[in-house]
Short mmCIF file of N, CA and C in Angstrom, two decimals:
data_model
loop_
_atom_site.label_atom_id
_atom_site.label_comp_id
_atom_site.label_asym_id
_atom_site.label_seq_id
_atom_site.Cartn_x
_atom_site.Cartn_y
_atom_site.Cartn_z
N UNK A 436 -13.22 -5.55 17.89
CA UNK A 436 -13.01 -6.91 17.00
C UNK A 436 -14.19 -8.07 17.68
N UNK A 437 -14.17 -8.78 16.72
CA UNK A 437 -15.11 -9.69 17.11
C UNK A 437 -14.68 -11.48 17.13
N UNK A 438 -14.46 -12.46 18.03
CA UNK A 438 -14.14 -13.57 18.28
C UNK A 438 -15.14 -14.39 17.36
N UNK A 439 -15.03 -15.10 16.60
CA UNK A 439 -15.76 -16.06 15.93
C UNK A 439 -15.09 -17.42 15.47
N UNK A 440 -15.63 -18.14 15.17
CA UNK A 440 -15.10 -19.43 14.88
C UNK A 440 -15.78 -19.68 13.54
N UNK A 441 -14.95 -19.88 12.46
CA UNK A 441 -15.20 -20.25 11.24
C UNK A 441 -15.01 -21.47 10.37
N UNK A 442 -16.06 -22.30 10.18
CA UNK A 442 -15.96 -23.84 9.89
C UNK A 442 -15.70 -23.52 8.24
N UNK A 443 -14.51 -23.91 7.73
CA UNK A 443 -14.40 -24.10 6.14
C UNK A 443 -14.94 -25.15 5.73
N UNK A 444 -15.13 -25.13 4.50
CA UNK A 444 -15.68 -26.28 3.86
C UNK A 444 -14.74 -27.21 3.74
N UNK A 445 -13.62 -27.24 3.81
CA UNK A 445 -12.45 -28.14 4.07
C UNK A 445 -12.41 -28.80 5.42
N UNK A 446 -13.32 -28.40 6.31
CA UNK A 446 -13.28 -28.85 7.67
C UNK A 446 -12.64 -28.37 8.72
N UNK A 447 -11.66 -27.29 8.73
CA UNK A 447 -10.92 -26.81 9.21
C UNK A 447 -11.78 -25.72 9.98
N UNK A 448 -11.40 -25.75 11.43
CA UNK A 448 -12.37 -24.66 12.02
C UNK A 448 -11.23 -23.20 12.62
N UNK A 449 -11.36 -22.41 12.40
CA UNK A 449 -10.37 -21.25 12.43
C UNK A 449 -11.16 -20.34 13.66
N UNK A 450 -10.66 -19.68 14.41
CA UNK A 450 -10.92 -18.94 15.69
C UNK A 450 -10.13 -17.69 15.35
N UNK A 451 -10.83 -16.55 15.41
CA UNK A 451 -9.83 -15.48 15.12
C UNK A 451 -10.66 -13.89 15.24
N UNK A 452 -9.82 -12.80 15.39
CA UNK A 452 -10.87 -11.47 15.45
C UNK A 452 -11.52 -11.15 13.68
N UNK A 453 -12.64 -11.35 13.88
CA UNK A 453 -13.38 -10.76 12.61
C UNK A 453 -13.09 -9.23 12.49
N UNK A 454 -12.47 -8.82 11.81
CA UNK A 454 -12.49 -7.30 11.38
C UNK A 454 -13.08 -6.70 10.30
N UNK A 455 -13.55 -7.54 9.40
CA UNK A 455 -14.30 -7.17 8.29
C UNK A 455 -14.82 -7.96 7.50
N UNK A 456 -15.95 -7.58 6.90
CA UNK A 456 -16.79 -8.97 5.91
C UNK A 456 -17.41 -8.20 4.88
N UNK A 457 -16.58 -7.26 4.28
CA UNK A 457 -17.00 -6.81 2.93
C UNK A 457 -16.56 -7.50 1.48
N UNK A 458 -17.19 -8.37 1.19
CA UNK A 458 -16.81 -9.28 0.18
C UNK A 458 -15.91 -10.29 0.26
N UNK A 459 -14.99 -10.46 1.51
CA UNK A 459 -14.33 -11.28 1.89
C UNK A 459 -14.37 -11.31 3.33
N UNK A 460 -14.17 -12.59 4.26
CA UNK A 460 -14.01 -12.10 5.52
C UNK A 460 -12.56 -12.06 6.19
N UNK A 461 -12.25 -11.23 7.00
CA UNK A 461 -11.07 -10.64 7.12
C UNK A 461 -11.02 -10.82 8.58
N UNK A 462 -9.97 -11.85 8.89
CA UNK A 462 -9.53 -12.38 10.21
C UNK A 462 -8.34 -12.34 10.57
N UNK A 463 -8.27 -11.30 11.71
CA UNK A 463 -6.66 -11.33 12.24
C UNK A 463 -6.42 -12.55 13.33
N UNK A 464 -5.19 -12.88 13.29
CA UNK A 464 -4.70 -13.96 14.32
C UNK A 464 -5.55 -15.14 14.32
N UNK A 465 -5.73 -15.47 13.27
CA UNK A 465 -6.42 -16.91 12.96
C UNK A 465 -5.70 -17.94 13.43
N UNK A 466 -6.48 -18.69 14.35
CA UNK A 466 -5.75 -19.98 14.72
C UNK A 466 -6.63 -21.35 14.65
N UNK A 467 -6.33 -22.27 14.17
CA UNK A 467 -6.95 -23.71 13.72
C UNK A 467 -7.04 -24.30 15.43
N UNK A 468 -8.39 -24.86 15.39
CA UNK A 468 -8.98 -25.42 16.65
C UNK A 468 -8.03 -26.90 16.32
N UNK A 469 -7.83 -27.18 17.24
CA UNK A 469 -6.96 -29.01 17.33
C UNK A 469 -7.80 -29.31 18.49
N UNK A 470 -8.47 -30.57 18.04
CA UNK A 470 -9.00 -31.36 19.46
C UNK A 470 -8.04 -32.40 19.65
N UNK A 471 -7.89 -32.74 20.98
CA UNK A 471 -7.55 -33.81 21.35
C UNK A 471 -7.88 -34.33 22.83
N UNK A 472 -7.54 -35.54 22.82
CA UNK A 472 -8.22 -36.37 24.24
C UNK A 472 -6.99 -36.21 25.35
N UNK A 473 -7.19 -35.72 26.52
CA UNK A 473 -6.32 -35.44 27.65
C UNK A 473 -5.94 -36.99 28.11
N UNK A 474 -5.25 -37.07 29.15
CA UNK A 474 -5.00 -38.66 29.77
C UNK A 474 -6.38 -39.09 30.46
N UNK A 475 -7.16 -37.95 30.87
CA UNK A 475 -8.20 -38.43 31.43
C UNK A 475 -9.54 -38.94 30.22
N UNK A 476 -8.99 -38.98 29.00
CA UNK A 476 -9.81 -39.09 27.83
C UNK A 476 -11.09 -37.99 27.67
N UNK A 477 -10.66 -37.01 28.42
CA UNK A 477 -11.43 -35.60 27.93
C UNK A 477 -11.01 -35.19 26.90
N UNK A 478 -12.04 -34.38 25.87
CA UNK A 478 -11.78 -33.87 24.67
C UNK A 478 -11.04 -32.42 25.32
N UNK A 479 -10.12 -31.78 24.66
CA UNK A 479 -9.40 -30.62 24.90
C UNK A 479 -9.20 -29.90 23.78
N UNK A 480 -8.74 -28.76 23.49
CA UNK A 480 -8.72 -27.96 22.31
C UNK A 480 -7.42 -27.15 22.28
N UNK A 481 -6.45 -27.26 21.48
CA UNK A 481 -5.42 -26.56 21.06
C UNK A 481 -5.40 -25.62 19.95
N UNK A 482 -4.81 -24.47 19.93
CA UNK A 482 -4.96 -23.61 19.01
C UNK A 482 -3.36 -23.72 18.20
N UNK A 483 -3.47 -23.97 17.06
CA UNK A 483 -2.09 -23.90 16.20
C UNK A 483 -2.20 -22.29 15.15
N UNK A 484 -1.29 -21.87 14.81
CA UNK A 484 -1.31 -20.54 13.94
C UNK A 484 -1.77 -21.43 12.40
N UNK A 485 -3.12 -20.32 11.99
CA UNK A 485 -3.54 -20.61 10.56
C UNK A 485 -2.72 -20.01 9.50
N UNK A 486 -2.15 -18.87 9.69
CA UNK A 486 -1.31 -18.46 8.68
C UNK A 486 0.02 -18.15 9.38
N UNK A 487 0.67 -19.25 9.59
CA UNK A 487 2.09 -19.15 10.43
C UNK A 487 3.27 -18.06 9.60
N UNK A 488 2.94 -18.30 8.35
CA UNK A 488 3.86 -17.70 7.31
C UNK A 488 3.54 -16.37 7.07
N UNK A 489 2.73 -15.85 7.57
CA UNK A 489 2.16 -14.53 7.00
C UNK A 489 3.21 -13.48 7.44
N UNK A 490 3.31 -12.31 7.13
CA UNK A 490 3.82 -11.34 7.35
C UNK A 490 3.44 -10.60 8.39
N UNK A 491 4.30 -9.89 9.29
CA UNK A 491 3.70 -8.80 10.47
C UNK A 491 3.69 -9.89 11.76
N UNK A 492 3.36 -8.88 12.94
CA UNK A 492 3.41 -9.36 13.96
C UNK A 492 1.75 -9.89 14.24
N UNK A 493 0.90 -9.46 13.75
CA UNK A 493 -0.62 -9.40 13.55
C UNK A 493 -1.28 -9.86 12.23
N UNK A 494 -0.94 -11.41 12.03
CA UNK A 494 -1.27 -11.64 10.81
C UNK A 494 -2.71 -11.81 10.39
N UNK A 495 -2.97 -11.19 9.19
CA UNK A 495 -4.34 -11.08 8.86
C UNK A 495 -4.77 -11.80 7.67
N UNK A 496 -5.71 -12.66 7.42
CA UNK A 496 -6.38 -13.46 6.57
C UNK A 496 -7.64 -12.97 5.75
N UNK A 497 -7.58 -13.42 4.45
CA UNK A 497 -9.12 -13.23 4.07
C UNK A 497 -9.75 -14.33 3.76
N UNK A 498 -10.88 -14.72 4.08
CA UNK A 498 -11.56 -16.06 3.87
C UNK A 498 -12.84 -15.54 2.59
N UNK A 499 -12.77 -16.52 1.72
CA UNK A 499 -13.93 -15.95 0.62
C UNK A 499 -15.10 -16.68 1.45
N UNK A 500 -16.26 -15.96 1.09
CA UNK A 500 -17.49 -16.32 1.52
C UNK A 500 -17.70 -18.04 0.93
N UNK A 501 -17.57 -18.46 -0.22
CA UNK A 501 -17.91 -19.75 -0.89
C UNK A 501 -17.19 -20.53 -0.10
N UNK A 502 -16.00 -20.48 0.74
CA UNK A 502 -15.01 -21.26 1.51
C UNK A 502 -15.48 -21.53 2.97
N UNK A 503 -16.66 -20.99 3.07
CA UNK A 503 -17.25 -20.83 4.77
C UNK A 503 -18.58 -21.85 4.71
N UNK A 504 -18.44 -22.87 5.73
CA UNK A 504 -19.49 -23.54 5.67
C UNK A 504 -20.16 -23.19 6.83
N UNK A 505 -19.66 -22.72 7.92
CA UNK A 505 -20.60 -21.92 8.88
C UNK A 505 -19.83 -21.16 9.87
N UNK A 506 -20.45 -20.26 10.71
CA UNK A 506 -19.74 -19.46 11.76
C UNK A 506 -20.43 -19.48 12.82
N UNK A 507 -19.76 -19.36 13.97
CA UNK A 507 -20.57 -19.43 15.36
C UNK A 507 -19.64 -18.59 16.42
N UNK A 508 -20.37 -18.27 17.40
CA UNK A 508 -19.87 -17.69 18.44
C UNK A 508 -19.22 -18.93 19.29
N UNK A 509 -17.98 -18.69 19.75
CA UNK A 509 -16.85 -19.75 20.48
C UNK A 509 -17.78 -19.85 21.86
N UNK A 510 -17.47 -21.17 22.49
CA UNK A 510 -18.24 -21.03 24.14
C UNK A 510 -17.22 -20.36 25.01
N UNK A 511 -17.56 -20.00 25.76
CA UNK A 511 -16.65 -19.02 26.79
C UNK A 511 -15.61 -19.52 27.26
N UNK A 512 -15.13 -20.61 27.40
CA UNK A 512 -13.91 -20.98 27.98
C UNK A 512 -12.82 -20.98 26.80
N UNK A 513 -13.47 -21.32 25.51
CA UNK A 513 -12.48 -21.45 24.22
C UNK A 513 -12.53 -20.12 23.98
N UNK A 514 -13.42 -18.81 24.00
CA UNK A 514 -13.11 -17.55 23.79
C UNK A 514 -12.07 -17.06 24.62
N UNK A 515 -12.17 -17.28 26.20
CA UNK A 515 -11.24 -16.92 27.11
C UNK A 515 -10.03 -17.06 26.83
N UNK A 516 -9.78 -18.70 26.50
CA UNK A 516 -8.41 -19.13 25.98
C UNK A 516 -7.96 -18.30 25.23
N UNK A 517 -8.55 -18.00 23.79
CA UNK A 517 -8.06 -17.22 22.65
C UNK A 517 -7.73 -15.92 23.19
N UNK A 518 -8.60 -15.21 23.90
CA UNK A 518 -8.10 -13.85 24.68
C UNK A 518 -7.02 -13.75 25.41
N UNK A 519 -6.80 -14.69 26.31
CA UNK A 519 -5.20 -14.77 26.96
C UNK A 519 -4.47 -14.61 25.84
N UNK A 520 -4.46 -15.28 24.86
CA UNK A 520 -3.18 -15.60 23.74
C UNK A 520 -2.99 -14.35 23.27
N UNK A 521 -3.95 -13.24 22.87
CA UNK A 521 -3.95 -12.22 22.35
C UNK A 521 -4.20 -10.77 22.77
N UNK A 522 -4.73 -10.97 24.27
CA UNK A 522 -4.98 -9.53 24.77
C UNK A 522 -6.40 -9.86 25.07
N UNK A 523 -7.18 -8.45 25.63
CA UNK A 523 -8.25 -8.74 26.02
C UNK A 523 -9.31 -7.37 25.44
N UNK A 524 -8.60 -6.97 24.36
CA UNK A 524 -9.59 -5.84 23.86
C UNK A 524 -10.63 -6.72 22.63
N UNK A 525 -10.79 -7.72 22.92
CA UNK A 525 -11.72 -8.40 22.01
C UNK A 525 -13.15 -8.66 22.55
N UNK A 526 -14.26 -8.56 21.77
CA UNK A 526 -15.53 -8.99 22.31
C UNK A 526 -16.14 -9.91 21.15
N UNK A 527 -17.24 -10.53 21.97
CA UNK A 527 -17.75 -11.34 21.04
C UNK A 527 -18.99 -11.04 20.61
N UNK A 528 -19.51 -11.29 19.38
CA UNK A 528 -20.44 -10.64 18.75
C UNK A 528 -21.50 -12.02 18.39
N UNK A 529 -22.47 -11.78 17.98
CA UNK A 529 -23.49 -13.15 17.71
C UNK A 529 -23.71 -13.34 16.35
N UNK A 530 -23.49 -12.58 15.52
CA UNK A 530 -23.39 -12.74 13.86
C UNK A 530 -22.47 -12.15 13.13
N UNK A 531 -22.11 -12.35 11.97
CA UNK A 531 -20.86 -11.67 11.00
C UNK A 531 -21.67 -10.96 10.40
N UNK A 532 -22.18 -9.36 10.42
CA UNK A 532 -23.03 -8.84 9.71
C UNK A 532 -22.42 -8.33 8.67
N UNK A 533 -23.05 -8.05 7.54
CA UNK A 533 -22.52 -7.52 6.07
C UNK A 533 -22.13 -8.80 5.61
N UNK A 534 -21.95 -9.71 5.38
CA UNK A 534 -21.30 -10.90 4.56
C UNK A 534 -22.14 -11.07 3.58
N UNK A 535 -21.53 -11.05 2.12
CA UNK A 535 -22.13 -11.31 1.14
C UNK A 535 -22.12 -12.44 0.36
#
C-alpha cells in the first residue's frame, strides 16, 4: 500500500492508502486533513474519516481522475501520524503510477 495525499478539485485533501489506479483511484482508510492552530498559534493537522458511513472496518473509496487537482507524498511527520492510526504495513511511494 502507498500513502498519498490527494487534493480534490473541491479543495479537500485526503490522505489514505492508494491501492489501485485503474480508471479510478482506489483509496483505503481515507481521512480528510483538517488544519487548525494550537494554543501557540502553530498550525497542526487533525484527521477525520472521509467515508465515515462506508461499509466495513476498512473503508474503501474510488476517486475519479477528473476530481483530482493534485497528489503528493505526505511530509514524514504526517505519514507517521497516519501510520500510527492504521498500522505499520504501509509504504510511501513517489507517484501514482497507472492513473489514466
